[in-house]
């Protein structure tokens, strides 16, 4: 009897202990996680390349697609050798139908109509990782392109007919380049959706996960101390979780064994409901974080069976079932994003090196330009001073008598020294071309502009130390405007010398000329002057550079002709002959005579060119300002 009473007392004590009210608290932890691809093969792939196979009519669209698409999250775009390879086969979209949609405008109290051209877009997508095919899928859709804007009811029929006509004409001509067709837009719309789909299938995202644990706070409970130890350990570890590193299973093992023993110690019963809820919740969450899927599911199911309060058990089951596994791992932690950062930094460093090298080159070019600019300015100033000195001291120059007669025929030294500006307007007659052309030149002491109004017009400019050329045949502003070399500048800068600009007389070369025997030239007896300029080759050998000839009429001292032959490495590369005729007086030059008619013969790498310049107007010191500004050159226009 005593034993029976003792057993009843013990059961009562145990029952009272189990029924001790357990107070608890919830703790929420936020940890970084990876939303991963469903293909484990991509876990070690960091780069991505897209290849396009497109209809020949879609060349322009292919260029834009390569530039804009595809940006898959968690990958770095590689132009050619990405480990993830995406292949797109895009057929030419086919016109499907023209549709009309309508909306009611309450303010205007009428219906507004919009016309759409519908196209059948077919795109096949293959995704590979190395040699392994991940998936292949056909994306077929009907895409719409709006035709024009909003139409009133009476204009809808016209818009529909126009849309149908354009599509029919494009199909007939096999030309789909017209923007009004909207072929490009419907392709981009379709590819936009494909990119979103591929990001869903293949992408890796950084996210944040909310994890809820339940901890005992009843200090009088017999399990409090050991459960507090687990609370402290899991709290400490949750604060250390990163994308690359999860929980430390070794340190948690004794705590997990203890929690598992509690489920034996406290079997299922209404009395043990609270403590079993706490234990199964913590075990399910911890094993899920440890990527032990079997135990996570087991304790999550027990939690569901015991779960009278919320849906945490089913939530954990969904998280486990939604995961994609590799080697029994849920792949929650990966070095992908750290590796991506390193790879990105490496690429950035390479780009930075190229950028710095580019700017170093620019700095070097700037420094070289400053030296070149200084040399050019000094050369132009030297030529100006030399010209004035020669005009002031003609009796002391070589062949002084001949020079004096030529200068007098041009108006005299004083008149030539007062020339500050000159403007020429000419008609050109090109051999084999009867279409009238015009040429306009103007120059000052520091600037020179030639503008030829030819079928392919161009400009040549000297502005101080700089020289530019402009060619309409090129596309793009930077291509149209080209900064000329020192050699080209040297040739053009001669036109800054207004005597040369007006007459082709090179005063800067006068003392280099040798007077050869008189020669009958174009039916006139002429003085023949020659200067053969030579230079040294890389082998320190004397080779010809430029051969100048000047023929001057012995009767009236007009320049009859000039010839120039240029040599490249000793070989003839360029020949130019100018034959001057029809000299006319100019009042501003003290009635000095300058040529109004010039015949040109040019031979260069383009072959032979013959044309005649008939100067319609010559103005000396005309009323116009210095209109050349470098900003106009940069922007590609003159006012």
Coordinates of C-alpha atoms in Angstrom, one line a residue:
X1 CA 0.0 0.0 0.0
X2 CA 2.9 2.4 0.9
X3 CA 4.6 1.6 -2.4
X4 CA 1.4 2.4 -4.3
X5 CA 1.0 5.7 -2.6
X6 CA 4.7 6.6 -3.2
X7 CA 4.2 5.8 -7.0
X8 CA 1.1 8.0 -7.1
X9 CA 3.0 10.9 -5.4
X10 CA 6.0 10.6 -7.9
X11 CA 3.6 10.6 -10.9
X12 CA 1.9 13.6 -9.4
X13 CA 5.2 15.4 -8.9
X14 CA 6.3 14.6 -12.5
X15 CA 3.0 15.7 -13.9
X16 CA 3.2 19.0 -11.9
X17 CA 6.7 19.5 -13.2
X18 CA 5.7 18.9 -16.9
X19 CA 2.8 21.2 -16.5
X20 CA 4.9 24.0 -15.2
X21 CA 4.1 26.9 -17.3
X22 CA 6.9 27.7 -19.8
X23 CA 7.2 31.4 -20.7
X24 CA 9.2 32.0 -23.9
X25 CA 10.4 34.7 -26.2
X26 CA 10.8 34.9 -30.0
X27 CA 14.0 36.1 -31.5
X28 CA 14.3 37.2 -35.2
X29 CA 17.6 37.0 -37.0
X30 CA 18.3 38.5 -40.4
X31 CA 21.1 36.7 -42.3
X32 CA 22.4 37.1 -45.8
X33 CA 21.5 34.3 -48.2
X34 CA 21.9 33.5 -51.9
X35 CA 18.9 33.0 -54.2
X36 CA 20.7 30.5 -56.4
X37 CA 20.3 29.0 -59.9
X38 CA 18.4 25.8 -60.2
X39 CA 21.5 24.4 -62.1
X40 CA 24.3 23.3 -59.8
X41 CA 26.7 23.2 -62.8
X42 CA 26.7 27.0 -62.7
X43 CA 27.9 27.3 -59.2
X44 CA 31.5 27.6 -60.4
X45 CA 30.7 29.7 -63.5
X46 CA 31.3 33.4 -63.1
X47 CA 31.3 34.7 -66.7
X48 CA 28.6 34.8 -69.3
X49 CA 28.6 35.3 -73.1
X50 CA 25.6 35.6 -75.5
X51 CA 25.8 34.5 -79.1
X52 CA 23.3 35.6 -81.8
X53 CA 22.3 33.9 -85.0
X54 CA 20.0 36.3 -86.8
X55 CA 18.4 37.0 -90.1
X56 CA 20.6 39.1 -92.4
X57 CA 18.0 41.9 -92.3
X58 CA 18.6 42.3 -88.6
X59 CA 22.2 43.4 -88.7
X60 CA 21.6 46.7 -86.9
X61 CA 19.4 45.0 -84.2
X62 CA 22.2 42.5 -83.6
X63 CA 24.6 45.3 -82.8
X64 CA 22.2 46.8 -80.2
X65 CA 21.4 43.4 -78.7
X66 CA 25.1 42.6 -78.3
X67 CA 25.6 45.9 -76.5
X68 CA 22.5 45.8 -74.3
X69 CA 21.8 42.2 -73.5
X70 CA 22.2 39.8 -71.6
X71 CA 23.0 40.8 -68.0
X72 CA 22.4 37.8 -65.9
X73 CA 22.6 38.4 -62.1
X74 CA 25.6 36.9 -60.4
X75 CA 27.7 36.8 -63.6
X76 CA 30.2 39.1 -65.3
X77 CA 29.6 39.8 -69.0
X78 CA 32.4 38.5 -71.2
X79 CA 32.4 39.4 -74.9
X80 CA 33.5 36.0 -76.1
X81 CA 34.6 33.4 -73.6
X82 CA 32.0 33.2 -70.8
X83 CA 31.5 29.9 -69.1
X84 CA 27.8 30.3 -69.3
X85 CA 26.9 30.5 -72.9
X86 CA 23.5 31.7 -74.1
X87 CA 22.6 31.1 -77.8
X88 CA 19.8 33.1 -79.4
X89 CA 18.4 32.2 -82.8
X90 CA 16.1 35.0 -84.0
X91 CA 14.0 34.8 -87.1
X92 CA 12.8 37.8 -89.0
X93 CA 9.5 38.8 -87.3
X94 CA 6.5 38.2 -89.6
X95 CA 3.7 40.7 -89.9
X96 CA 0.6 39.2 -88.4
X97 CA -2.2 41.7 -88.4
X98 CA -3.1 45.3 -87.8
X99 CA -5.2 45.8 -84.6
X100 CA -7.1 48.9 -83.3
X101 CA -7.6 49.7 -79.7
X102 CA -9.8 52.4 -78.3
X103 CA -10.2 54.5 -75.1
X104 CA -12.8 57.1 -74.1
X105 CA -11.4 60.6 -73.4
X106 CA -13.7 62.1 -70.8
X107 CA -12.3 65.6 -71.2
X108 CA -12.9 65.6 -75.0
X109 CA -16.0 63.5 -74.7
X110 CA -15.0 61.2 -77.6
X111 CA -13.2 58.0 -78.4
X112 CA -9.5 57.9 -79.2
X113 CA -8.0 55.1 -81.3
X114 CA -4.6 53.6 -81.4
X115 CA -3.4 51.4 -84.3
X116 CA -1.0 48.5 -83.6
X117 CA 1.0 46.3 -86.0
X118 CA 1.2 42.8 -84.6
X119 CA 4.2 40.7 -85.4
X120 CA 4.9 37.0 -84.9
X121 CA 8.3 36.8 -83.1
X122 CA 10.1 33.5 -82.8
X123 CA 13.3 33.2 -80.8
X124 CA 15.0 30.0 -79.8
X125 CA 17.2 30.0 -76.7
X126 CA 19.9 27.5 -75.7
X127 CA 21.8 27.7 -72.5
X128 CA 25.0 25.8 -71.9
X129 CA 27.7 25.6 -69.2
X130 CA 30.9 24.6 -70.9
X131 CA 29.8 21.6 -73.1
X132 CA 26.8 20.7 -70.9
X133 CA 23.3 21.7 -72.2
X134 CA 21.3 23.3 -69.4
X135 CA 18.1 23.8 -71.3
X136 CA 16.6 24.7 -74.7
X137 CA 13.3 26.6 -75.2
X138 CA 11.4 28.2 -77.9
X139 CA 9.9 31.7 -77.2
X140 CA 7.1 32.4 -79.6
X141 CA 5.0 35.5 -79.0
X142 CA 2.9 38.1 -80.7
X143 CA 4.4 41.6 -80.2
X144 CA 2.8 44.9 -81.0
X145 CA 4.2 48.1 -82.4
X146 CA 2.1 51.3 -82.2
X147 CA 1.6 53.0 -85.5
X148 CA 1.8 56.8 -85.2
X149 CA 0.0 58.4 -82.2
X150 CA -3.7 58.7 -81.3
X151 CA -6.3 58.9 -84.0
X152 CA -9.7 60.3 -84.3
X153 CA -12.4 57.9 -85.6
X154 CA -12.3 59.3 -89.2
X155 CA -8.5 58.7 -89.5
X156 CA -8.3 55.2 -88.2
X157 CA -9.0 53.5 -91.5
X158 CA -6.2 55.5 -93.2
X159 CA -3.7 54.5 -90.5
X160 CA -4.7 50.9 -90.8
X161 CA -4.3 50.9 -94.6
X162 CA -0.9 52.7 -94.2
X163 CA 0.3 50.1 -91.8
X164 CA -0.7 47.2 -94.0
X165 CA 0.8 48.9 -97.1
X166 CA 4.2 49.5 -95.4
X167 CA 4.3 45.8 -94.3
X168 CA 3.4 44.5 -97.7
X169 CA 5.9 46.8 -99.4
X170 CA 8.7 45.7 -97.0
X171 CA 7.9 42.0 -97.7
X172 CA 7.8 42.7 -101.4
X173 CA 11.2 44.6 -101.4
X174 CA 12.7 42.3 -98.8
X175 CA 13.7 45.4 -97.0
X176 CA 12.7 45.7 -93.3
X177 CA 15.1 48.5 -92.3
X178 CA 12.4 51.3 -92.1
X179 CA 11.9 52.3 -88.4
X180 CA 8.2 52.8 -89.0
X181 CA 7.8 49.1 -89.2
X182 CA 8.8 48.6 -85.6
X183 CA 10.7 45.4 -86.3
X184 CA 13.5 46.5 -83.9
X185 CA 11.1 47.3 -81.1
X186 CA 9.2 44.1 -81.2
X187 CA 12.5 42.1 -81.0
X188 CA 13.6 44.2 -78.0
X189 CA 10.3 43.7 -76.2
X190 CA 10.5 39.9 -76.7
X191 CA 14.2 39.8 -75.6
X192 CA 13.4 41.9 -72.5
X193 CA 11.1 39.1 -71.3
X194 CA 13.6 36.4 -72.2
X195 CA 16.2 38.2 -70.1
X196 CA 13.9 38.3 -67.1
X197 CA 13.2 34.6 -67.6
X198 CA 16.8 33.7 -67.8
X199 CA 17.6 35.7 -64.7
X200 CA 14.9 33.7 -62.9
X201 CA 16.3 30.4 -64.2
X202 CA 20.0 31.1 -64.1
X203 CA 20.7 34.1 -61.9
X204 CA 22.2 34.3 -58.5
X205 CA 20.9 37.0 -56.2
X206 CA 22.0 38.3 -52.8
X207 CA 19.0 38.4 -50.4
X208 CA 18.2 38.5 -46.7
X209 CA 16.3 35.8 -44.8
X210 CA 14.3 36.2 -41.6
X211 CA 14.8 33.3 -39.2
X212 CA 12.7 32.9 -36.0
X213 CA 13.8 31.0 -33.0
X214 CA 11.9 30.4 -29.7
X215 CA 13.8 30.5 -26.4
X216 CA 12.7 29.5 -22.9
X217 CA 12.6 32.3 -20.4
X218 CA 11.2 30.5 -17.4
X219 CA 14.2 30.5 -15.1
X220 CA 12.5 28.1 -12.7
X221 CA 12.1 25.4 -15.3
X222 CA 14.5 22.5 -15.0
X223 CA 15.6 22.8 -18.7
X224 CA 16.3 26.5 -18.5
X225 CA 20.1 26.5 -18.0
X226 CA 20.9 24.1 -20.9
X227 CA 18.4 25.7 -23.2
X228 CA 20.0 29.1 -22.3
X229 CA 23.3 27.7 -23.4
X230 CA 21.9 26.8 -26.8
X231 CA 20.3 30.3 -27.0
X232 CA 23.7 31.9 -26.4
X233 CA 25.5 29.7 -28.9
X234 CA 23.0 30.1 -31.7
X235 CA 22.7 33.9 -31.1
X236 CA 26.5 34.3 -31.3
X237 CA 26.7 32.2 -34.5
X238 CA 23.8 33.9 -36.2
X239 CA 25.7 37.2 -35.9
X240 CA 28.7 35.7 -37.8
X241 CA 26.8 34.2 -40.7
X242 CA 28.0 35.5 -44.1
X243 CA 27.3 34.6 -47.7
X244 CA 30.4 32.4 -47.7
X245 CA 30.1 30.9 -44.2
X246 CA 27.2 29.4 -42.3
X247 CA 26.8 27.9 -38.8
X248 CA 29.5 25.8 -37.1
X249 CA 28.0 22.3 -36.8
X250 CA 30.8 21.1 -34.5
X251 CA 30.0 23.7 -31.8
X252 CA 26.3 23.1 -32.2
X253 CA 26.3 19.3 -32.1
X254 CA 26.1 18.9 -28.2
X255 CA 23.3 21.4 -28.1
X256 CA 21.3 19.6 -30.9
X257 CA 21.8 16.2 -29.2
X258 CA 20.4 17.8 -26.0
X259 CA 17.4 19.2 -27.8
X260 CA 16.7 15.9 -29.5
X261 CA 16.8 14.1 -26.1
X262 CA 14.1 16.5 -24.9
X263 CA 11.6 15.1 -27.4
X264 CA 12.1 11.7 -25.8
X265 CA 12.0 13.1 -22.3
X266 CA 8.8 15.0 -23.1
X267 CA 6.6 12.7 -25.3
X268 CA 3.6 14.0 -27.3
X269 CA 0.8 15.1 -25.0
X270 CA -1.2 18.2 -24.4
X271 CA 0.9 18.8 -21.3
X272 CA 4.2 18.9 -23.3
X273 CA 2.9 20.9 -26.2
X274 CA 4.8 24.2 -25.5
X275 CA 8.2 22.7 -24.8
X276 CA 7.9 20.4 -27.9
X277 CA 6.9 23.3 -30.0
X278 CA 10.0 25.3 -28.9
X279 CA 12.3 22.3 -29.4
X280 CA 11.0 21.1 -32.8
X281 CA 11.0 24.7 -34.1
X282 CA 14.7 25.3 -33.1
X283 CA 15.8 21.9 -34.4
X284 CA 14.1 22.4 -37.8
X285 CA 15.5 25.9 -38.2
X286 CA 19.0 24.9 -37.1
X287 CA 19.2 21.8 -39.3
X288 CA 17.8 23.8 -42.3
X289 CA 20.6 26.4 -41.7
X290 CA 23.1 23.5 -41.5
X291 CA 21.8 22.2 -44.8
X292 CA 20.9 18.9 -43.3
X293 CA 17.7 18.5 -45.4
X294 CA 16.6 15.1 -44.0
X295 CA 16.6 16.2 -40.3
X296 CA 15.2 19.7 -41.3
X297 CA 12.2 18.0 -42.9
X298 CA 11.8 15.5 -40.1
X299 CA 11.6 18.1 -37.3
X300 CA 9.6 20.5 -39.5
X301 CA 7.0 17.7 -39.9
X302 CA 7.0 17.2 -36.1
X303 CA 6.5 20.9 -35.7
X304 CA 3.5 20.8 -38.0
X305 CA 2.0 18.0 -36.0
X306 CA 2.6 20.0 -32.8
X307 CA 2.0 23.4 -34.3
X308 CA -1.1 25.0 -32.7
X309 CA 0.1 28.6 -33.0
X310 CA 1.4 29.4 -36.4
X311 CA 2.7 28.0 -39.7
X312 CA 6.4 27.9 -39.1
X313 CA 6.7 24.2 -39.7
X314 CA 5.0 24.3 -43.2
X315 CA 7.2 27.4 -44.0
X316 CA 10.4 25.5 -43.3
X317 CA 9.1 22.5 -45.4
X318 CA 8.4 24.9 -48.3
X319 CA 11.9 26.4 -48.0
X320 CA 13.5 23.0 -48.1
X321 CA 11.4 21.7 -51.0
X322 CA 12.0 24.8 -53.1
X323 CA 15.8 24.4 -52.7
X324 CA 17.9 22.9 -55.5
X325 CA 20.5 20.4 -54.2
X326 CA 24.0 19.5 -55.2
X327 CA 25.9 16.8 -53.3
X328 CA 23.1 16.8 -50.6
X329 CA 23.8 20.5 -50.1
X330 CA 21.3 23.3 -50.5
X331 CA 24.1 25.6 -51.6
X332 CA 23.1 28.4 -49.3
X333 CA 26.7 29.5 -49.0
X334 CA 29.1 30.1 -51.8
X335 CA 32.2 32.2 -52.6
X336 CA 30.6 33.3 -55.8
X337 CA 30.0 36.9 -54.9
X338 CA 33.5 37.3 -53.3
X339 CA 35.0 35.7 -56.4
X340 CA 32.8 38.0 -58.6
X341 CA 34.1 41.0 -56.6
X342 CA 37.7 39.9 -57.1
X343 CA 37.1 39.3 -60.8
X344 CA 35.4 42.6 -61.2
X345 CA 38.3 44.3 -59.4
X346 CA 40.8 42.6 -61.7
X347 CA 38.8 43.7 -64.8
X348 CA 38.5 47.2 -63.3
X349 CA 42.3 47.2 -62.7
X350 CA 42.9 46.2 -66.3
X351 CA 40.5 48.9 -67.5
X352 CA 42.1 51.4 -65.2
X353 CA 45.5 50.5 -66.5
X354 CA 44.3 51.0 -70.0
X355 CA 42.6 54.3 -69.0
X356 CA 45.7 55.6 -67.3
X357 CA 47.8 54.5 -70.3
X358 CA 45.3 56.4 -72.5
X359 CA 45.5 59.6 -70.4
X360 CA 49.3 59.2 -70.2
X361 CA 49.3 59.1 -74.0
X362 CA 47.1 62.1 -74.0
X363 CA 49.4 64.0 -71.6
X364 CA 52.4 63.0 -73.8
X365 CA 50.6 64.2 -76.9
X366 CA 49.6 67.4 -75.1
X367 CA 53.2 68.0 -74.2
X368 CA 54.4 67.2 -77.7
X369 CA 51.7 69.5 -79.0
X370 CA 52.8 72.4 -76.9
X371 CA 56.3 72.0 -78.3
X372 CA 54.9 71.6 -81.9
X373 CA 52.6 74.6 -81.3
X374 CA 55.5 76.8 -80.1
X375 CA 57.6 75.7 -83.2
X376 CA 54.7 76.5 -85.5
X377 CA 54.0 79.9 -84.0
X378 CA 57.7 80.7 -84.2
X379 CA 57.8 79.6 -87.8
X380 CA 54.8 81.7 -88.8
X381 CA 56.2 84.7 -87.0
X382 CA 59.7 84.2 -88.5
X383 CA 58.2 84.0 -92.0
X384 CA 56.2 87.2 -91.4
X385 CA 59.4 89.1 -90.2
X386 CA 61.4 87.6 -93.1
X387 CA 58.8 88.8 -95.6
X388 CA 58.7 92.3 -94.2
X389 CA 62.6 92.5 -94.1
X390 CA 62.8 91.3 -97.7
X391 CA 60.3 93.9 -98.9
X392 CA 62.3 96.6 -97.0
X393 CA 65.6 95.5 -98.4
X394 CA 65.0 94.3 -102.0
X395 CA 68.3 95.8 -103.3
X396 CA 70.3 93.5 -101.0
X397 CA 68.6 90.2 -102.0
X398 CA 69.8 87.7 -104.6
X399 CA 68.7 88.5 -108.1
X400 CA 67.6 91.9 -106.7
X401 CA 66.7 93.5 -110.1
X402 CA 64.3 90.7 -111.0
X403 CA 62.7 90.6 -107.5
X404 CA 62.2 94.4 -107.7
X405 CA 60.5 94.1 -111.0
X406 CA 58.2 91.3 -109.9
X407 CA 57.3 93.2 -106.6
X408 CA 56.7 96.4 -108.5
X409 CA 54.3 94.6 -110.9
X410 CA 52.4 93.4 -107.9
X411 CA 51.9 96.9 -106.6
X412 CA 55.2 97.6 -104.8
X413 CA 56.7 96.9 -101.4
X414 CA 54.6 99.4 -99.5
X415 CA 51.3 98.2 -100.9
X416 CA 52.2 94.5 -100.2
X417 CA 53.1 95.3 -96.6
X418 CA 49.7 96.9 -96.0
X419 CA 47.8 93.7 -97.1
X420 CA 46.1 92.4 -94.0
X421 CA 43.1 90.5 -95.4
X422 CA 42.3 88.9 -98.8
X423 CA 39.2 87.2 -100.2
X424 CA 39.0 85.2 -103.4
X425 CA 35.9 83.8 -105.0
X426 CA 36.4 81.5 -108.0
X427 CA 34.6 79.3 -110.5
X428 CA 36.1 76.0 -111.2
X429 CA 35.9 74.1 -114.5
X430 CA 37.0 70.5 -113.9
X431 CA 38.0 68.4 -116.9
X432 CA 35.1 66.2 -118.0
X433 CA 32.6 67.9 -115.7
X434 CA 30.4 70.7 -117.0
X435 CA 28.6 71.3 -113.7
X436 CA 29.6 74.7 -112.4
X437 CA 31.6 74.6 -109.2
X438 CA 32.7 77.4 -106.9
X439 CA 35.6 77.9 -104.6
X440 CA 35.9 80.4 -101.8
X441 CA 39.1 81.4 -100.0
X442 CA 39.9 84.0 -97.4
X443 CA 42.9 84.7 -95.2
X444 CA 44.4 87.0 -92.7
X445 CA 47.9 87.3 -91.3
X446 CA 47.2 84.4 -88.9
X447 CA 44.3 82.5 -90.4
X448 CA 43.4 80.8 -93.7
X449 CA 40.3 79.1 -94.9
X450 CA 39.6 77.2 -98.1
X451 CA 36.0 76.0 -98.7
X452 CA 35.3 74.1 -101.9
X453 CA 31.7 73.7 -102.8
X454 CA 32.2 70.5 -104.7
X455 CA 29.9 67.4 -104.8
X456 CA 31.9 66.2 -101.7
X457 CA 32.7 69.5 -100.1
X458 CA 35.6 70.0 -97.7
X459 CA 37.4 72.6 -95.7
X460 CA 41.0 73.3 -95.0
X461 CA 41.8 75.6 -92.1
X462 CA 44.8 77.2 -90.5
X463 CA 44.1 78.9 -87.2
X464 CA 47.2 80.2 -85.6
X465 CA 49.3 77.1 -84.9
X466 CA 46.5 74.6 -85.7
X467 CA 45.4 73.2 -89.0
X468 CA 42.2 71.2 -89.6
X469 CA 40.5 69.5 -92.5
X470 CA 36.8 68.7 -92.9
X471 CA 35.4 66.0 -95.2
X472 CA 31.7 65.4 -95.8
X473 CA 32.5 61.9 -97.0
X474 CA 33.2 60.8 -93.5
X475 CA 30.5 60.0 -91.0
X476 CA 30.4 61.4 -87.4
X477 CA 31.8 64.6 -86.2
X478 CA 35.1 63.2 -85.0
X479 CA 35.7 61.6 -88.3
X480 CA 34.7 64.6 -90.3
X481 CA 37.2 66.9 -88.6
X482 CA 40.8 65.9 -88.6
X483 CA 43.7 67.7 -87.0
X484 CA 46.4 68.0 -89.6
X485 CA 50.1 66.9 -89.2
X486 CA 53.1 69.2 -89.1
X487 CA 53.7 68.5 -92.8
X488 CA 50.2 69.4 -93.8
X489 CA 50.3 72.5 -91.6
X490 CA 53.6 73.5 -93.3
X491 CA 51.9 73.3 -96.7
X492 CA 48.7 75.2 -95.7
X493 CA 50.5 77.8 -93.6
X494 CA 52.0 79.2 -96.8
X495 CA 48.6 80.6 -97.5
X496 CA 48.8 82.7 -94.3
X497 CA 51.5 84.7 -96.3
X498 CA 49.0 86.9 -98.2
X499 CA 51.5 87.5 -101.1
X500 CA 51.6 83.7 -101.7
X501 CA 47.9 83.5 -101.2
X502 CA 47.2 86.0 -103.9
X503 CA 50.0 85.3 -106.4
X504 CA 51.8 82.1 -105.5
X505 CA 55.1 84.0 -105.1
X506 CA 57.2 82.3 -102.4
X507 CA 59.2 85.2 -100.9
X508 CA 60.5 82.9 -98.2
X509 CA 62.2 80.8 -100.8
X510 CA 63.4 83.6 -103.1
X511 CA 67.1 83.6 -102.0
X512 CA 67.2 79.8 -102.5
X513 CA 66.3 80.1 -106.2
X514 CA 69.0 79.6 -108.8
X515 CA 68.5 81.5 -112.1
X516 CA 68.8 79.0 -115.0
X517 CA 69.1 79.9 -118.7
X518 CA 66.1 81.7 -120.2
X519 CA 63.4 79.4 -121.6
X520 CA 60.5 79.7 -124.0
X521 CA 57.4 78.9 -122.0
X522 CA 53.8 78.9 -123.3
X523 CA 55.0 81.1 -126.3
X524 CA 56.8 83.6 -124.0
X525 CA 60.4 84.1 -123.2
X526 CA 60.8 83.6 -119.4
X527 CA 63.3 83.7 -116.6
X528 CA 63.6 80.2 -115.2
X529 CA 64.2 79.9 -111.5
X530 CA 64.9 76.6 -109.7
X531 CA 65.3 75.4 -106.1
X532 CA 66.0 71.7 -105.6
X533 CA 65.5 71.0 -101.8
X534 CA 67.2 67.9 -100.5
X535 CA 67.3 66.0 -97.2
X536 CA 69.1 63.1 -95.6
X537 CA 67.7 59.6 -95.5
X538 CA 67.8 57.3 -92.5
X539 CA 71.0 55.9 -94.0
X540 CA 72.5 59.4 -94.0
X541 CA 72.3 59.6 -97.8
X542 CA 71.2 62.8 -99.6
X543 CA 67.9 62.3 -101.3
X544 CA 65.5 64.7 -103.1
X545 CA 62.7 66.3 -101.1
X546 CA 61.0 69.0 -103.2
X547 CA 61.8 70.5 -106.6
X548 CA 60.5 74.0 -107.2
X549 CA 60.4 75.8 -110.6
X550 CA 59.2 79.4 -111.3
X551 CA 58.8 80.9 -114.8
X552 CA 58.6 84.7 -115.0
X553 CA 57.7 86.7 -118.2
X554 CA 60.8 88.7 -119.3
X555 CA 58.6 91.3 -120.9
X556 CA 56.1 92.3 -118.2
X557 CA 57.5 90.3 -115.1
X558 CA 54.3 88.4 -114.5
X559 CA 54.7 84.9 -113.0
X560 CA 53.8 82.7 -115.9
X561 CA 53.9 79.3 -114.1
X562 CA 55.1 77.5 -111.0
X563 CA 55.9 73.8 -110.7
X564 CA 56.4 71.7 -107.6
X565 CA 57.5 68.1 -107.4
X566 CA 57.6 66.3 -104.1
X567 CA 59.5 63.1 -103.3
X568 CA 58.9 60.4 -100.8
X569 CA 62.1 58.5 -99.8
X570 CA 63.6 59.6 -103.1
X571 CA 60.6 58.6 -105.3
X572 CA 58.3 61.1 -107.0
X573 CA 55.0 61.2 -105.0
X574 CA 53.3 64.5 -106.0
X575 CA 53.4 67.0 -108.9
X576 CA 51.6 70.3 -109.2
X577 CA 51.8 72.8 -112.1
X578 CA 50.0 76.2 -112.1
X579 CA 49.8 78.2 -115.2
X580 CA 48.8 81.8 -114.6
X581 CA 47.0 84.0 -117.2
X582 CA 44.7 87.0 -117.5
X583 CA 46.4 89.3 -114.9
X584 CA 44.1 92.2 -113.8
X585 CA 44.9 95.2 -111.7
X586 CA 43.6 95.6 -108.1
X587 CA 43.0 99.1 -106.8
X588 CA 44.0 98.2 -103.2
X589 CA 47.4 97.1 -104.4
X590 CA 48.1 100.4 -106.1
X591 CA 46.7 98.8 -109.3
X592 CA 49.2 96.0 -109.0
X593 CA 48.4 93.1 -111.3
X594 CA 47.5 89.7 -109.9
X595 CA 46.3 86.6 -111.8
X596 CA 42.6 86.0 -112.4
X597 CA 42.8 82.8 -114.4
X598 CA 44.8 79.7 -113.3
X599 CA 45.1 76.3 -114.9
X600 CA 46.0 73.4 -112.6
X601 CA 47.7 70.1 -113.4
X602 CA 48.0 67.7 -110.5
X603 CA 49.5 64.2 -110.4
X604 CA 49.4 62.2 -107.1
X605 CA 48.3 58.8 -105.9
X606 CA 44.8 59.5 -107.2
X607 CA 46.2 59.9 -110.8
X608 CA 46.1 63.0 -112.9
X609 CA 43.7 65.9 -112.3
X610 CA 43.3 69.0 -114.6
X611 CA 41.0 71.9 -113.7
X612 CA 40.8 75.7 -114.3
X613 CA 40.2 78.3 -111.7
X614 CA 38.5 81.5 -113.0
X615 CA 38.6 84.1 -110.2
X616 CA 35.4 86.0 -110.3
X617 CA 36.2 88.3 -107.4
X618 CA 39.4 89.3 -105.6
X619 CA 39.2 91.6 -102.6
X620 CA 42.2 92.9 -100.6
X621 CA 41.5 94.2 -97.1
X622 CA 37.8 93.6 -97.5
X623 CA 35.3 94.4 -94.7
X624 CA 35.0 91.1 -92.9
X625 CA 36.2 90.0 -89.5
X626 CA 38.3 87.1 -88.4
X627 CA 35.5 84.5 -88.4
X628 CA 37.6 81.5 -87.6
X629 CA 37.1 80.1 -84.0
X630 CA 38.3 76.8 -82.9
X631 CA 34.9 76.1 -81.2
X632 CA 33.4 76.3 -84.7
X633 CA 35.9 73.7 -85.9
X634 CA 35.1 71.4 -83.0
X635 CA 31.4 71.6 -83.6
X636 CA 31.8 71.2 -87.3
X637 CA 30.2 74.3 -88.7
X638 CA 31.0 77.9 -89.8
X639 CA 28.7 80.8 -89.5

